[in-house]
PDB file of C-alpha atoms in Angstrom:
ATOM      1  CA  UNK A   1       1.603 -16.049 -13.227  1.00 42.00           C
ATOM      2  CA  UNK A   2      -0.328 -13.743 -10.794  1.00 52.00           C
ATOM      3  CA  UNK A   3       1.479 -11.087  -8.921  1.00 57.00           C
ATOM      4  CA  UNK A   4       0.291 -11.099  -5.044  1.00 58.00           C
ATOM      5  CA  UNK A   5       2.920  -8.324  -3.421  1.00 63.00           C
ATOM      6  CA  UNK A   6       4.039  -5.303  -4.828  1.00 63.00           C
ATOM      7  CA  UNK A   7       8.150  -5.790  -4.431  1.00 58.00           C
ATOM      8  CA  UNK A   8      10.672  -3.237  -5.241  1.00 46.00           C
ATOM      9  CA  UNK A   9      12.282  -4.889  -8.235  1.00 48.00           C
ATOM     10  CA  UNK A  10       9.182  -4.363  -9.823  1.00 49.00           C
ATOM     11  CA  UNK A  11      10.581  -0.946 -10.332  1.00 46.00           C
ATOM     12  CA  UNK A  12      14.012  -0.715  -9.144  1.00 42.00           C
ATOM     13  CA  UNK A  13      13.453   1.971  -6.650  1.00 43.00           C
ATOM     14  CA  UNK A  14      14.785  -0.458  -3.751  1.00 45.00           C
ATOM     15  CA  UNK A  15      12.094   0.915  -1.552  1.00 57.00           C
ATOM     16  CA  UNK A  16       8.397  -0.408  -1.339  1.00 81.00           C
ATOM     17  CA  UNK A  17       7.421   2.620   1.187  1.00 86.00           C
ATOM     18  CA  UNK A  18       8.698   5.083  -1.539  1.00 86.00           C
ATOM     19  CA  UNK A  19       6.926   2.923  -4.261  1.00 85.00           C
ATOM     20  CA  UNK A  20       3.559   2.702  -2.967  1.00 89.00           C
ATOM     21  CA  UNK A  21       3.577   6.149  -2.145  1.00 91.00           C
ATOM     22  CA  UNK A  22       4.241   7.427  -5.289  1.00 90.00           C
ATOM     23  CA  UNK A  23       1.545   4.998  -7.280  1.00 87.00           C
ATOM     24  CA  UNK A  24      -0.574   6.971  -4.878  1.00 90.00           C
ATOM     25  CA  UNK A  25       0.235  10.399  -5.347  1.00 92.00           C
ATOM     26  CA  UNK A  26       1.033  10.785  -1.360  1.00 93.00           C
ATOM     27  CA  UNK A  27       4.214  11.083   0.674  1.00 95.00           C
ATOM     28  CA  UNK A  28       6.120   8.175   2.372  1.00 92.00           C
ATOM     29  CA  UNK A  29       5.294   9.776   6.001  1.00 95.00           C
ATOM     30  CA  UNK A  30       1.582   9.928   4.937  1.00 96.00           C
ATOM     31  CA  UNK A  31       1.497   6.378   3.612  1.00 94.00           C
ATOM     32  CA  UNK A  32       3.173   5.362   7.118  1.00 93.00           C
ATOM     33  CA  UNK A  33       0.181   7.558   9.044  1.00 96.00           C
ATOM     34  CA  UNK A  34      -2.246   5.676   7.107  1.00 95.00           C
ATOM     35  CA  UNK A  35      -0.755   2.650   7.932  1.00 94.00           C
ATOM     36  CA  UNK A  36      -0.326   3.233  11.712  1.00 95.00           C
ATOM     37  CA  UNK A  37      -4.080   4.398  12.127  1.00 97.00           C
ATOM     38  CA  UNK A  38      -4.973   1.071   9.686  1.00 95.00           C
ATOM     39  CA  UNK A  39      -6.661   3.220   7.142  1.00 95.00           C
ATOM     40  CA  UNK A  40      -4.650   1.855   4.737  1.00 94.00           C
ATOM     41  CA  UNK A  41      -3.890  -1.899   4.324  1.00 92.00           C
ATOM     42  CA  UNK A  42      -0.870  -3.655   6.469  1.00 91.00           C
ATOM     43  CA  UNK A  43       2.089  -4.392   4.477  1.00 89.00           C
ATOM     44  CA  UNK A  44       3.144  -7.895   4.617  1.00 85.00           C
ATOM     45  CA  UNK A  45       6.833  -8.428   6.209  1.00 82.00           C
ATOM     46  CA  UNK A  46       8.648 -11.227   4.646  1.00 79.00           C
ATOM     47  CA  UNK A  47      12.620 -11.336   6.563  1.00 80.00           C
ATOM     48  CA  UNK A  48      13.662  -8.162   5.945  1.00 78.00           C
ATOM     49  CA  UNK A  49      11.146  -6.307   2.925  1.00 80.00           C
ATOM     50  CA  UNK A  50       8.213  -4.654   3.407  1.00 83.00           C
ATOM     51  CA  UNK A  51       5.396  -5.431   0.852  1.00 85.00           C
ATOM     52  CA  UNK A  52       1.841  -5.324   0.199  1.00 87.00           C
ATOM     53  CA  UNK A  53      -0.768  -7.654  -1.505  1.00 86.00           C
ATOM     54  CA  UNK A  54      -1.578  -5.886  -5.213  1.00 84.00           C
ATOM     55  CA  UNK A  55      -5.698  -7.138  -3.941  1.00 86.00           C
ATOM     56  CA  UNK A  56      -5.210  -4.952  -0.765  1.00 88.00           C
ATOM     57  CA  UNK A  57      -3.960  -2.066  -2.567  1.00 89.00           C
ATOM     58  CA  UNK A  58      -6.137  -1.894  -5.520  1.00 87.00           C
ATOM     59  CA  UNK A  59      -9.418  -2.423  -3.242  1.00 89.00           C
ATOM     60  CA  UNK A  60      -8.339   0.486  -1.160  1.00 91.00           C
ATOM     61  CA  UNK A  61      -8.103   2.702  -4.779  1.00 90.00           C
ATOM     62  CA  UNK A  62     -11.187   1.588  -5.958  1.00 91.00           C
ATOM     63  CA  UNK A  63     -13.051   2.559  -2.582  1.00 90.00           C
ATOM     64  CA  UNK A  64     -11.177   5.584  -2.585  1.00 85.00           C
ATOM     65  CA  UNK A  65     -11.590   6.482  -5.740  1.00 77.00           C
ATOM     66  CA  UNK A  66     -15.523   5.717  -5.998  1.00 65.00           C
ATOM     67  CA  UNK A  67     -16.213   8.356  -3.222  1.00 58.00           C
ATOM     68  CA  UNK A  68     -16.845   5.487  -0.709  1.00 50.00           C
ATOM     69  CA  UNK A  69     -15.459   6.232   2.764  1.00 50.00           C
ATOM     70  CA  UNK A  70     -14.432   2.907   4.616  1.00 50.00           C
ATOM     71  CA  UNK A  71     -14.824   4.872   7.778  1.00 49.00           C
ATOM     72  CA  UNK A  72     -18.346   4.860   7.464  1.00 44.00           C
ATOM     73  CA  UNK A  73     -18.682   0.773   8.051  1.00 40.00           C
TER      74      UNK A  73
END
C-alpha cells in the first residue's frame, strides 16, 4: 500500500505543520513562509487537515539537497 499524504497519525504529533517542519529541520512559521511565497509545495486540504503528497515533499529535498535552486527555472 503506497502512502500519498503525510498525515499526523503517522506520528502522533496531531499537527502536520509541526511535522513537516521538523522532518525538515525548519520552524513551523518558516515552513508557512515557504508555503505562502510557493517555494515549497501546497499542502493538500482534505475537510479539516492539512497534508502534503510524500512525491511533493521528497522532490523538493532532493532538489534542495542536490544544490539545485528551483528559482533558477
Amino acid at each position: 500500500n503506497r502512502r500519498l499524504l503525510f498525515k499526523a497519525e503517522d506520528r502522533g504529533t496531531g499537527d502536520d505543520w509541526a511535522e513537516v517542519a521538523q522532518m525538515l529541520s525548519i520552524s513551523t512559521r518558516t515552513l508557512w513562509r515557504l508555503v505562502s511565497v510557493k517555494k515549497f509545495p501546497a499542502p493538500v486540504r482534505l475537510g479539516g487537515s492539512t497534508r502534503w503528497r510524500v512525491s511533493d515533499v521528497n522532490a523538493w529535498v532532493e532538489g534542495h539537497c542536490s544544490g539545485t535552486s528551483n528559482d533558477q527555472q
